[in-house]
Amino acid sequence: MVDCFQLGNEPNFNMGGKVFASAADYVKRMQAFAHAIKAADPNAKIGLSLGWDNGQDLLAAAKAFPDKYWDIATHHSYKPHVSKPEDFAKARARADAGLDTLASRETIEARMASMPGGMPIMITEVGVWNKALDNAYGSLYLAEYVARMAANPEIRFIGIHQQWQMFMPANMYNKEVGEAGRLGRVLDLSPIDIPVTYPESAQALRIVNAAINDAIWTCDSRFSGGDAPEKLYARAFQGASGRDYLVVVNRSAQAYELTLSMDRSPLSQPMRQEFLWAPKADGPMAGDRQSLDTKNPVRIEPFSVNRIEWNSGIVRPPRATRIYKAEIAAGQAALRWWKRGEAAGYRIHYGEAPGAIGETIDAGRATEAVIGGLKENGRYFFRVIAYNQAGESSSSNEVDAVIAPPPSPDAPELAAGDGRIKAEWRSVPYAGGYRLYCRSEDGDTQCIDAGMMCGAVIRQLSNGKRYSFSVAAYNGAGESEESAAVSASPRAGIPFPPRSLKAVRSNGAVELSWSPSFASPAESYIVERSAMPTEGFAAIAEGVTGTGYLDKDAPREGDCYYRLIGVGGGMRSQYPSNAAAAMPAGAASRE
C-alpha cells in the first residue's frame, strides 16, 4: 500500500540547469510522471516536492501552475542545518529559532495559501543535520518539532530520516557492497546478520510518538503560577485507547515540579511517566529511556523529553483501520490491516460489488485473515471494521481481488549491454510477482523470479548471441500466460548517452554542454529538440563531437527541451540523455 508518490527528492538542489532549469520547469515536468502514475492507479495520491522549508521559488511555481495535478504538498525540514561547522551556541540558537517559526500557524498558513484549498502537507524528512547538535539538544529539537507540528491539522504525516534519527546498522558492509558492485556480482544478504542500534533521537521520538499515534484530539497546555518558562513546552493529547497524555519537552538546565490540572482541578489518578534526560545540553543523554509510576507534582528533569499518561475512564469506538495488503490464492484471499490498540476485534465485510456487505467474518483480535470459499474468477471487495464495547469504527479502505491468475503483461522492453540485457515491463493488476523467461537460440531457458519488481538484468550472456525474453505475472492462484516475446543481442561497445546535459540561453541561441559517459563514451551525438519535456523530440543535428553544441535556430519564445543520443561503432545508445530545459530569459531559479 503506497500512501503517496512523491515526485522527486529535494528539487531545490537541482535547479539552475543541474536537472531543472527552474522551479517552474520542475513543476511542469513532473506532470507527465503524475499522469503515468494515475493511468496505472487512478486512486493514487501524488505529492509535489516543494524542497526545504524556505523553498519560496517552488511555492510560487506551484501556486502559478494552472493544472494542480498533485494531491499533497511535501517538503523536507532541516532548519538547524549549516554547510560549515559551527559552535554549539550558534547551533542551539538556530534550533530554537526553528521551533519558534516552523510550526507556527503563520508558517503553515503561508504554505497552505500556495496550495488548492484543503490540500494536506506531508513532511517527508525532518532532521537536524548539524554536527554541533549530535547530542541531547538535537534529540530534544526533534521531539519538540514533532509535538508542535501535531497541533496543525493540515500535517498528514511526518517522516524522520531513518538512517540518521531512527536506527543505525552496526555494520554498513561498505567493503562487501563495493566489491560486489565492482565485480558485477549479486550480493546474497540472507546469511548476513545486520544488528541495529537505536540512537538517542530515536528514543526521544518514541516517547512523543506514543502519544501522537494514539491521539484523536490535541490542545495547547498553559502554565500558571508565574511567567511561562521560556524553554518548557507542553502539549496535551486525548487518546483513543482510554488513556490521555501530556508531552513535556524541557530545553533548559532547570528542573521543574509540575502539578497537572484538567478543568482547573489537579489530576488525582495514578500516572505513568516515561522520559529521557541529560545533565548537559551539549552532551549525551543520561542512559536509556526511563519509566516510572508517578503522581502530582511531577518532576521534569533538565534537558528532557517526557510523556505523562493516565487513564481517562472514557471508552470510545476504535479509529478506522486500513487494509495494506491483499494476496490472492486459489479460492481464497489473505488480508492484512493496521492494528488499533483500542480495538477488541475486527469484522471483515465482503461481497461481489463495491460497498456490498454480503458476508461478514469476525477475525477476533487478529490483524490478518484468510477468506476461503471464494469463486474461481470471481471479483470480491473487502472492508474491515474495528469494534470494542463502545461501538464500531468507520470502514477501512476498500480493496478488491480477482480469484484467478493475473492478466498477462505486455512484452518487456530491452536494453543490451556488454554481456548483459536489461528487461523492463509494466505492472498488471492482482500480481503477486513476475517471472522473466530468457531463452537462447540454443534452446536454453533461464527463469528469473523478479518478485514485485518490474525489471531485471540478466548477466553472463554471450555477446552476439540472440536471446528472446517474455514475462509472466503470478499470484497464489497461478501464473498468467507469457507476454509476447522480444529479442536482443548483447554487444560490447554499445555507447551510453552523455550525462549532465545543460541548456543555457545566450544571445538568442541555446548553448548545450555535457559530460561523456564514464562507462562507454560515444564517438558522436545526435542532438534532439522538443517543445515538450517528455515527447515530440526530433533531431536537429547529427555527428556532433566534443562536449558542447550551439543551437542558433532555437525558438525565441516558449519552452524548449533538448536531449542527446550517443553514437559509436555503428550503434546508438538505447536510451537518451536527461532532457535539459532552456527556459525563456528571466526564468532562472533563485533556489
C-alpha positions as MATLAB code, in Angstrom:
seq = 'MVDCFQLGNEPNFNMGGKVFASAADYVKRMQAFAHAIKAADPNAKIGLSLGWDNGQDLLAAAKAFPDKYWDIATHHSYKPHVSKPEDFAKARARADAGLDTLASRETIEARMASMPGGMPIMITEVGVWNKALDNAYGSLYLAEYVARMAANPEIRFIGIHQQWQMFMPANMYNKEVGEAGRLGRVLDLSPIDIPVTYPESAQALRIVNAAINDAIWTCDSRFSGGDAPEKLYARAFQGASGRDYLVVVNRSAQAYELTLSMDRSPLSQPMRQEFLWAPKADGPMAGDRQSLDTKNPVRIEPFSVNRIEWNSGIVRPPRATRIYKAEIAAGQAALRWWKRGEAAGYRIHYGEAPGAIGETIDAGRATEAVIGGLKENGRYFFRVIAYNQAGESSSSNEVDAVIAPPPSPDAPELAAGDGRIKAEWRSVPYAGGYRLYCRSEDGDTQCIDAGMMCGAVIRQLSNGKRYSFSVAAYNGAGESEESAAVSASPRAGIPFPPRSLKAVRSNGAVELSWSPSFASPAESYIVERSAMPTEGFAAIAEGVTGTGYLDKDAPREGDCYYRLIGVGGGMRSQYPSNAAAAMPAGAASRE';
ca = [
       0.000    0.000    0.000;
       1.538    3.272   -1.148;
       0.135    6.311    0.631;
       1.666    8.918   -1.660;
       4.007    9.054   -4.654;
       6.413   11.940   -4.067;
       7.648   13.335   -7.374;
      11.356   13.772   -6.968;
      13.545   14.409   -3.958;
      14.716   17.884   -2.961;
      14.429   19.534   -6.384;
      15.784   22.728   -4.798;
      19.277   21.191   -5.051;
      18.874   20.513   -8.780;
      17.922   23.888  -10.207;
      19.841   26.191  -12.475;
      20.461   23.568  -15.142;
      21.685   20.712  -12.939;
      18.462   18.843  -13.678;
      15.777   21.522  -13.875;
      16.157   24.971  -15.358;
      13.921   26.484  -12.692;
      11.196   25.761  -10.172;
       8.602   26.254  -12.917;
      10.441   23.718  -15.071;
      10.288   21.145  -12.243;
       6.543   21.649  -11.682;
       5.829   21.350  -15.408;
       7.977   18.268  -15.969;
       6.540   16.315  -13.060;
       3.083   16.420  -14.609;
       3.957   13.645  -17.077;
       5.033   11.386  -14.211;
       1.832   12.157  -12.318;
      -0.290   11.247  -15.334;
       1.641    7.978  -15.809;
       1.074    7.006  -12.165;
      -2.624    7.914  -12.334;
      -3.008    5.877  -15.523;
      -1.771    2.788  -13.661;
      -3.655    3.603  -10.447;
      -6.430    6.224  -10.707;
      -6.708    6.338   -6.901;
      -3.014    7.080   -6.354;
      -2.126   10.183   -4.364;
       0.538   12.440   -5.908;
       2.892   14.518   -3.782;
       4.674   17.518   -5.278;
       8.007   18.138   -3.554;
       8.482   21.753   -2.516;
      12.073   21.315   -1.429;
      13.046   22.571    2.020;
      11.218   24.842    4.448;
      12.318   28.013    2.669;
      11.570   26.933   -0.914;
       9.867   30.170   -1.963;
      10.518   29.670   -5.686;
       8.914   26.226   -5.590;
       5.946   27.539   -3.616;
       5.472   30.336   -6.141;
       5.802   27.974   -9.119;
       3.258   25.559   -7.620;
       0.818   28.394   -6.981;
       1.202   29.722  -10.540;
       0.830   26.374  -12.309;
      -2.680   26.244  -13.825;
      -3.335   22.487  -13.510;
      -2.953   21.301   -9.914;
      -2.250   17.670  -10.777;
      -0.955   16.804   -7.299;
      -2.932   15.925   -4.159;
      -0.391   16.564   -1.400;
       2.373   19.120   -0.884;
       5.567   17.606    0.517;
       8.751   19.160    1.831;
      11.789   18.452    3.984;
      12.673   20.297    7.165;
      16.285   20.767    8.293;
      16.164   24.178    9.921;
      19.304   23.694   12.098;
      21.411   22.619    9.082;
      24.518   24.533    8.056;
      27.032   23.638    5.371;
      30.026   24.616    7.512;
      30.906   23.631   11.081;
      29.648   25.962   13.795;
      29.879   26.023   17.575;
      27.159   24.670   19.849;
      25.846   28.090   20.922;
      25.081   29.123   17.343;
      23.583   25.736   16.508;
      21.385   25.869   19.608;
      20.146   29.355   18.700;
      19.375   28.159   15.162;
      17.357   25.217   16.507;
      15.453   27.429   18.960;
      14.535   29.853   16.182;
      13.346   26.982   14.022;
      10.982   25.727   16.710;
       9.519   29.201   17.124;
       8.829   29.686   13.404;
       8.421   26.392   11.532;
       5.458   25.038   13.476;
       3.681   28.378   13.854;
       0.230   28.870   12.356;
       1.612   31.734   10.283;
       4.144   29.454    8.581;
       1.641   26.666    7.928;
      -0.986   29.088    6.645;
       1.573   30.643    4.295;
       2.240   27.228    2.812;
      -1.463   26.452    2.567;
      -2.004   29.730    0.712;
       0.133   28.346   -2.123;
      -1.931   25.164   -2.405;
      -5.504   24.439   -3.512;
      -7.964   24.600   -0.638;
      -7.719   21.755    1.843;
      -4.645   20.116    0.329;
      -2.720   18.332    3.103;
       1.012   18.586    3.784;
       3.461   15.740    4.270;
       6.857   16.477    5.779;
       8.738   13.550    4.271;
      12.025   14.246    6.057;
      12.836   16.143    9.220;
      16.196   16.259   10.931;
      18.986   18.282   12.466;
      21.912   17.704   10.054;
      24.334   19.741   12.114;
      27.325   18.109   13.833;
      27.112   20.633   16.668;
      23.704   19.137   17.558;
      24.711   15.470   17.587;
      23.865   15.485   21.281;
      20.963   15.707   23.718;
      19.834   19.084   22.399;
      19.430   17.757   18.866;
      17.191   14.961   20.188;
      15.097   17.472   22.139;
      14.723   19.599   18.998;
      13.332   16.657   17.006;
      10.932   15.602   19.775;
       9.574   19.124   20.240;
       9.343   19.767   16.491;
       7.121   16.711   16.036;
       4.986   17.575   19.078;
       4.485   21.156   17.859;
       3.636   20.058   14.317;
       0.932   17.761   15.717;
      -1.064   20.914   16.501;
      -1.581   21.566   12.771;
      -4.435   19.542   11.215;
      -3.006   20.099    7.721;
       0.047   17.939    8.510;
      -0.796   14.429    7.368;
       2.462   12.597    8.100;
       5.922   13.476    9.388;
       8.768   11.294    8.160;
      12.029   11.005   10.054;
      15.272   10.401    8.168;
      15.543    6.722    9.062;
      19.273    6.219    8.928;
      20.060    9.328   10.940;
      17.331    9.565   13.544;
      15.656    6.162   13.916;
      18.274    3.429   13.748;
      21.823    2.785   12.633;
      23.202   -0.514   11.282;
      26.019   -1.786   13.464;
      27.915   -2.715   10.272;
      27.319   -0.948    6.964;
      29.157   -3.673    4.958;
      30.550   -0.979    2.670;
      33.503   -3.135    1.607;
      31.325   -6.106    0.648;
      28.786   -3.967   -1.210;
      31.511   -2.080   -3.066;
      33.270   -5.277   -4.110;
      30.023   -6.821   -5.363;
      29.353   -3.701   -7.426;
      32.814   -3.690   -8.983;
      32.599   -7.366   -9.891;
      29.002   -7.218  -11.089;
      28.105   -9.899   -8.587;
      24.792  -10.311   -6.763;
      25.329   -9.992   -3.005;
      23.415  -12.615   -1.025;
      22.214  -10.873    2.131;
      20.322  -13.827    3.611;
      23.171  -15.159    5.796;
      24.246  -11.696    6.956;
      23.080  -10.602   10.380;
      22.769   -6.818   10.495;
      22.056   -5.715   14.062;
      20.929   -2.132   14.536;
      21.356    0.404   17.293;
      18.760    2.976   18.330;
      20.252    6.434   18.885;
      19.050    8.891   21.499;
      16.993   10.767   18.895;
      15.008    7.580   18.204;
      14.319    7.076   21.887;
      13.187   10.688   22.259;
      10.841   10.358   19.291;
       9.364    7.113   20.594;
       8.342    8.923   23.784;
       6.458   11.578   21.806;
       5.124    9.320   19.062;
       3.332    7.020   21.506;
       1.026    9.924   22.393;
       0.626   11.311   18.876;
      -0.140    7.980   17.225;
      -2.892    7.210   19.760;
      -4.375   10.709   19.681;
      -7.785   11.688   18.387;
      -7.549   15.267   19.662;
      -4.863   17.643   20.880;
      -4.698   21.025   22.575;
      -2.225   23.540   23.925;
      -1.304   23.450   27.600;
      -0.946   26.613   29.679;
       1.471   27.210   32.533;
       0.173   29.070   35.598;
       1.755   30.283   38.812;
       4.053   32.828   37.193;
       5.583   33.565   33.806;
       5.652   30.632   31.400;
       9.159   29.123   31.286;
      10.846   30.100   28.014;
      12.231   26.689   27.096;
       9.493   24.470   28.516;
       6.907   23.208   26.019;
       3.834   21.100   26.764;
       1.014   19.661   24.628;
      -1.931   17.510   25.697;
      -3.347   14.598   23.691;
      -6.628   12.766   24.133;
      -6.053    9.107   23.334;
      -8.296    6.683   21.504;
      -7.278    3.843   23.827;
      -8.763    5.293   27.008;
      -5.525    6.990   28.022;
      -4.698   10.690   27.886;
      -1.245   12.215   27.621;
       0.840   15.268   28.312;
       4.090   15.637   26.363;
       6.624   17.958   28.001;
       9.964   18.973   26.465;
      12.379   20.902   28.672;
      15.250   22.562   26.787;
      16.597   24.317   29.881;
      19.101   23.384   32.588;
      16.440   23.823   35.261;
      14.334   21.016   36.738;
      10.648   21.699   37.400;
       7.921   20.345   39.670;
       4.676   20.481   37.706;
       1.177   19.961   39.053;
      -1.024   18.699   36.232;
      -4.573   20.042   36.225;
      -7.539   19.454   33.959;
     -10.570   21.745   34.007;
      -8.751   23.689   36.749;
      -8.640   20.644   39.049;
      -5.387   18.797   39.814;
      -5.271   15.240   38.482;
      -5.693   12.790   41.347;
      -5.378    9.480   39.500;
      -2.116    7.492   39.239;
       0.111    8.464   36.320;
       2.914    6.865   34.354;
       5.917    8.890   33.202;
       8.395    7.927   30.509;
      11.332   10.243   29.975;
      14.847   10.757   28.684;
      17.129   13.438   30.117;
      20.646   14.828   30.045;
      22.760   16.699   32.595;
      24.194   18.910   29.800;
      22.644   20.232   26.604;
      25.741   19.520   24.513;
      26.395   16.073   25.986;
      24.773   12.639   25.762;
      21.582   11.567   27.450;
      21.852   10.012   30.906;
      21.211    6.456   29.782;
      18.188    4.973   28.007;
      14.530    5.857   28.440;
      13.209    5.574   31.967;
       9.674    4.717   33.010;
       8.100    5.088   36.461;
       4.810    5.455   38.295;
       4.210    8.994   39.486;
       1.640   11.425   40.836;
       1.287   15.175   41.282;
       3.587   17.053   41.400;
       5.555   15.510   38.511;
       9.289   16.143   38.303;
      10.602   17.290   34.926;
      14.356   16.812   34.646;
      16.608   19.316   32.856;
      17.128   18.802   29.120;
      14.409   16.157   28.980;
      11.536   14.848   26.886;
       8.619   13.398   28.857;
       5.329   11.636   28.277;
       2.952   11.540   31.249;
      -0.158    9.399   30.776;
      -3.195    8.354   32.796;
      -6.466    6.503   32.381;
      -9.221    8.796   31.139;
     -12.057    6.449   32.078;
     -13.607    7.052   28.641;
     -14.054    4.193   26.192;
     -14.577    5.333   22.616;
     -15.270    3.389   19.432;
     -12.000    2.493   17.675;
     -10.425    4.520   14.935;
     -10.728    3.153   11.414;
      -8.099    0.633   10.395;
      -6.504    0.303    6.978;
      -6.023   -2.743    4.758;
      -2.459   -2.628    3.494;
      -2.088   -5.988    1.808;
      -4.322   -8.390   -0.134;
      -2.896  -11.619   -1.524;
      -4.771  -13.931   -3.882;
      -4.664  -17.740   -3.808;
      -6.813  -20.499   -5.273;
     -10.320  -19.973   -3.887;
      -9.200  -17.528   -1.219;
      -7.778  -14.117   -0.378;
      -5.469  -13.169    2.514;
      -5.825   -9.705    4.060;
      -3.646   -7.731    6.472;
      -4.567   -4.475    8.184;
      -3.351   -1.936   10.723;
      -3.633   -2.767   14.396;
      -5.693   -0.422   16.564;
      -4.757   -0.722   20.218;
      -8.236    0.286   21.392;
      -9.986   -2.376   19.281;
     -11.408   -5.525   20.868;
     -11.649   -7.157   17.445;
     -12.242   -6.733   13.721;
     -15.008   -7.715   11.313;
     -14.347   -8.328    7.631;
     -17.194   -7.412    5.289;
     -17.039   -8.568    1.698;
     -19.181   -9.043   -1.367;
     -19.158   -9.078   -5.141;
     -19.953   -5.388   -5.599;
     -18.278   -2.233   -4.240;
     -19.704   -1.302   -0.859;
     -21.708   -4.520   -0.609;
     -21.580   -6.288    2.754;
     -22.663   -9.725    1.528;
     -20.673  -11.778    4.040;
     -19.156  -10.952    7.427;
     -16.309  -12.706    9.247;
     -15.220  -11.910   12.795;
     -11.414  -12.060   12.898;
     -11.190  -11.502   16.650;
      -8.098   -9.558   17.695;
      -6.018  -10.821   14.750;
      -4.837   -8.285   12.172;
      -4.786  -10.736    9.293;
      -7.189  -13.328    7.958;
      -7.659  -15.768    5.083;
     -11.113  -15.693    3.494;
     -11.879  -19.003    1.803;
     -14.682  -20.440   -0.309;
     -14.374  -17.757   -2.988;
     -15.482  -18.481   -6.544;
     -12.901  -19.012   -9.248;
     -12.655  -15.891  -11.441;
     -14.908  -14.028   -9.014;
     -14.169  -10.425   -8.127;
     -14.602   -9.552   -4.455;
     -14.490   -6.316   -2.472;
     -13.262   -6.263    1.136;
     -13.521   -3.828    4.056;
     -12.543   -4.153    7.713;
     -14.322   -2.533   10.657;
     -12.823   -2.441   14.150;
     -15.025   -2.714   17.221;
     -14.977   -2.575   21.030;
     -17.549   -2.208   23.807;
     -18.278    1.401   22.788;
     -19.151    0.566   19.180;
     -17.686    0.232   15.721;
     -15.156    2.268   13.783;
     -15.860    3.725   10.400;
     -14.940    1.500    7.488;
     -11.392    0.885    6.349;
     -10.391    1.465    2.781;
     -11.943   -0.987    0.343;
      -9.711   -3.345   -1.651;
     -10.655   -5.775   -4.377;
      -9.290   -9.106   -5.571;
      -9.980  -11.327   -8.567;
      -9.637  -15.005   -7.639;
      -7.657  -16.006  -10.703;
      -4.155  -15.751  -12.094;
      -3.296  -12.151  -13.054;
      -3.543  -10.895  -16.643;
      -0.556  -11.294  -18.914;
       1.855   -8.323  -19.005;
       2.846   -6.520  -22.170;
       6.110   -7.572  -23.795;
       9.170   -6.285  -21.922;
      11.388   -3.507  -23.243;
      15.043   -4.493  -23.648;
      18.348   -2.653  -23.439;
      21.514   -4.564  -24.328;
      24.987   -4.090  -22.884;
      28.290   -5.914  -22.694;
      27.344   -9.488  -21.726;
      24.025   -8.409  -20.264;
      20.494   -7.387  -21.182;
      18.113   -5.306  -19.085;
      14.394   -6.069  -19.320;
      11.607   -3.831  -18.007;
       7.830   -4.209  -18.158;
       4.599   -2.626  -16.956;
       2.844   -3.913  -13.865;
      -0.542   -5.646  -14.080;
      -3.388   -5.774  -11.527;
      -3.569   -8.549   -8.906;
       0.015   -9.703   -9.472;
       1.978  -11.139   -6.567;
       5.181  -11.199   -8.610;
       6.727  -11.654  -12.046;
       8.868  -14.265  -13.775;
      11.136  -13.298  -16.640;
      11.950  -16.029  -19.168;
      15.205  -15.733  -21.107;
      15.670  -18.224  -23.972;
      18.808  -18.550  -26.056;
      18.914  -19.530  -29.710;
      20.422  -22.845  -28.493;
      17.192  -23.668  -26.649;
      18.448  -22.976  -23.105;
      15.957  -21.270  -20.782;
      16.536  -19.183  -17.662;
      13.670  -18.225  -15.364;
      14.287  -15.195  -13.149;
      11.804  -14.556  -10.333;
      11.748  -10.769  -10.061;
       9.297  -10.665   -7.158;
       7.291   -7.441   -7.326;
       9.995   -5.662   -9.325;
       9.080   -4.706  -12.893;
      12.561   -5.215  -14.265;
      15.659   -7.378  -14.114;
      19.209   -7.502  -15.507;
      20.397  -10.815  -16.945;
      24.195  -11.108  -16.840;
      26.840  -13.513  -18.073;
      25.335  -13.697  -21.568;
      27.353  -14.280  -24.731;
      27.958  -11.228  -26.883;
      26.486  -11.550  -30.351;
      24.135  -14.375  -29.437;
      20.416  -13.677  -29.757;
      18.154  -14.079  -26.742;
      14.378  -13.822  -26.530;
      12.511  -12.590  -23.485;
       8.959  -12.872  -22.233;
       7.407  -12.157  -18.856;
       4.560  -13.725  -16.889;
       2.747  -12.474  -13.788;
       1.758  -14.780  -10.955;
      -0.133  -14.903   -7.693;
      -1.322  -17.664   -5.391;
      -3.965  -18.718   -7.934;
      -1.438  -19.412  -10.682;
       0.631  -17.854  -13.435;
      -0.559  -15.824  -16.387;
       0.267  -16.643  -19.952;
       3.640  -15.328  -21.015;
       3.761  -12.000  -22.784;
       4.757  -11.707  -26.399;
       8.471  -12.430  -26.831;
      11.039   -9.822  -27.860;
      14.697  -10.424  -28.617;
      18.074   -8.692  -28.395;
      21.772   -9.477  -28.559;
      24.314   -8.264  -26.000;
      27.260   -6.453  -27.556;
      30.408   -4.832  -26.334;
      30.908   -1.144  -27.028;
      27.270   -0.024  -27.179;
      27.598    3.701  -26.440;
      25.942    5.288  -23.448;
      24.319    8.712  -23.695;
      26.182   11.609  -22.090;
      25.408   12.768  -18.578;
      24.675   16.158  -17.014;
      23.275   17.782  -20.148;
      22.640   21.511  -19.601;
      20.960   24.110  -21.821;
      21.620   27.831  -21.305;
      20.118   30.664  -23.366;
      22.676   33.147  -24.666;
      22.210   35.992  -27.186;
      19.180   34.406  -28.854;
      20.754   30.928  -29.078;
      20.902   27.982  -26.698;
      24.278   26.666  -25.626;
      24.377   22.961  -24.731;
      27.084   21.311  -22.635;
      27.504   17.782  -21.302;
      29.951   15.220  -19.934;
      30.713   11.912  -21.702;
      29.663    8.672  -20.069;
      32.238    7.048  -17.812;
      31.222    3.516  -18.783;
      31.054    3.557  -22.577;
      31.537    7.016  -24.101;
      30.074    7.763  -27.511;
      32.064    8.777  -30.584;
      29.481   11.399  -31.594;
      25.999   12.580  -30.666;
      22.595   13.249  -32.164;
      21.006   16.419  -30.742;
      17.217   16.387  -30.391;
      14.832   19.228  -29.508;
      11.170   19.448  -28.477;
       8.713   21.984  -27.112;
       7.626   19.387  -24.522;
       9.690   17.681  -21.811;
       8.770   14.036  -22.497;
       7.694   13.700  -26.140;
       7.897   15.230  -29.579;
      11.715   15.170  -29.858;
      13.219   15.488  -33.340;
      16.850   15.527  -34.447;
      18.333   18.954  -35.207;
      21.984   17.885  -35.581;
      23.973   14.645  -36.084;
      27.627   13.751  -35.903;
      28.241   16.268  -33.115;
      31.537   15.665  -31.324;
      33.065   17.111  -28.200;
      31.095   18.242  -25.163;
      29.083   21.166  -26.483;
      26.749   22.447  -29.195;
      25.252   25.863  -30.007;
      21.664   25.841  -31.291;
      21.426   29.073  -33.243;
      17.929   28.271  -34.501;
      16.349   27.761  -31.076;
      12.828   29.173  -30.703;
      12.924   32.553  -29.009;
       9.514   32.159  -27.382;
       8.226   29.417  -25.119;
       9.975   26.458  -23.582;
      12.288   24.149  -25.463;
      13.921   20.945  -24.308;
      16.990   19.053  -25.504;
      18.324   15.536  -25.241;
      21.220   13.616  -26.814;
      21.656   10.149  -28.319;
      25.136    8.616  -28.219;
      26.561    7.051  -31.422;
      29.582    4.752  -31.755;
      30.726    1.596  -33.545;
      27.734    1.771  -35.862;
      25.377    1.636  -32.836;
      23.189    4.096  -30.970;
      22.663    4.374  -27.242;
      19.499    2.565  -26.301;
      18.057    5.443  -24.305;
      18.601    9.207  -24.436;
      20.368   11.522  -22.033;
      18.483   13.541  -19.475;
      16.218   16.157  -21.015;
      17.518   19.670  -20.352;
      15.227   22.687  -20.455;
      16.241   26.078  -21.779;
      13.598   28.318  -20.292;
      12.839   31.827  -21.563;
      15.144   34.602  -20.394;
      14.441   35.687  -16.817;
      13.170   32.263  -15.710;
      16.373   31.240  -13.919;
      15.759   29.862  -10.455;
      16.857   31.591   -7.271;
      16.911   28.274   -5.333;
];
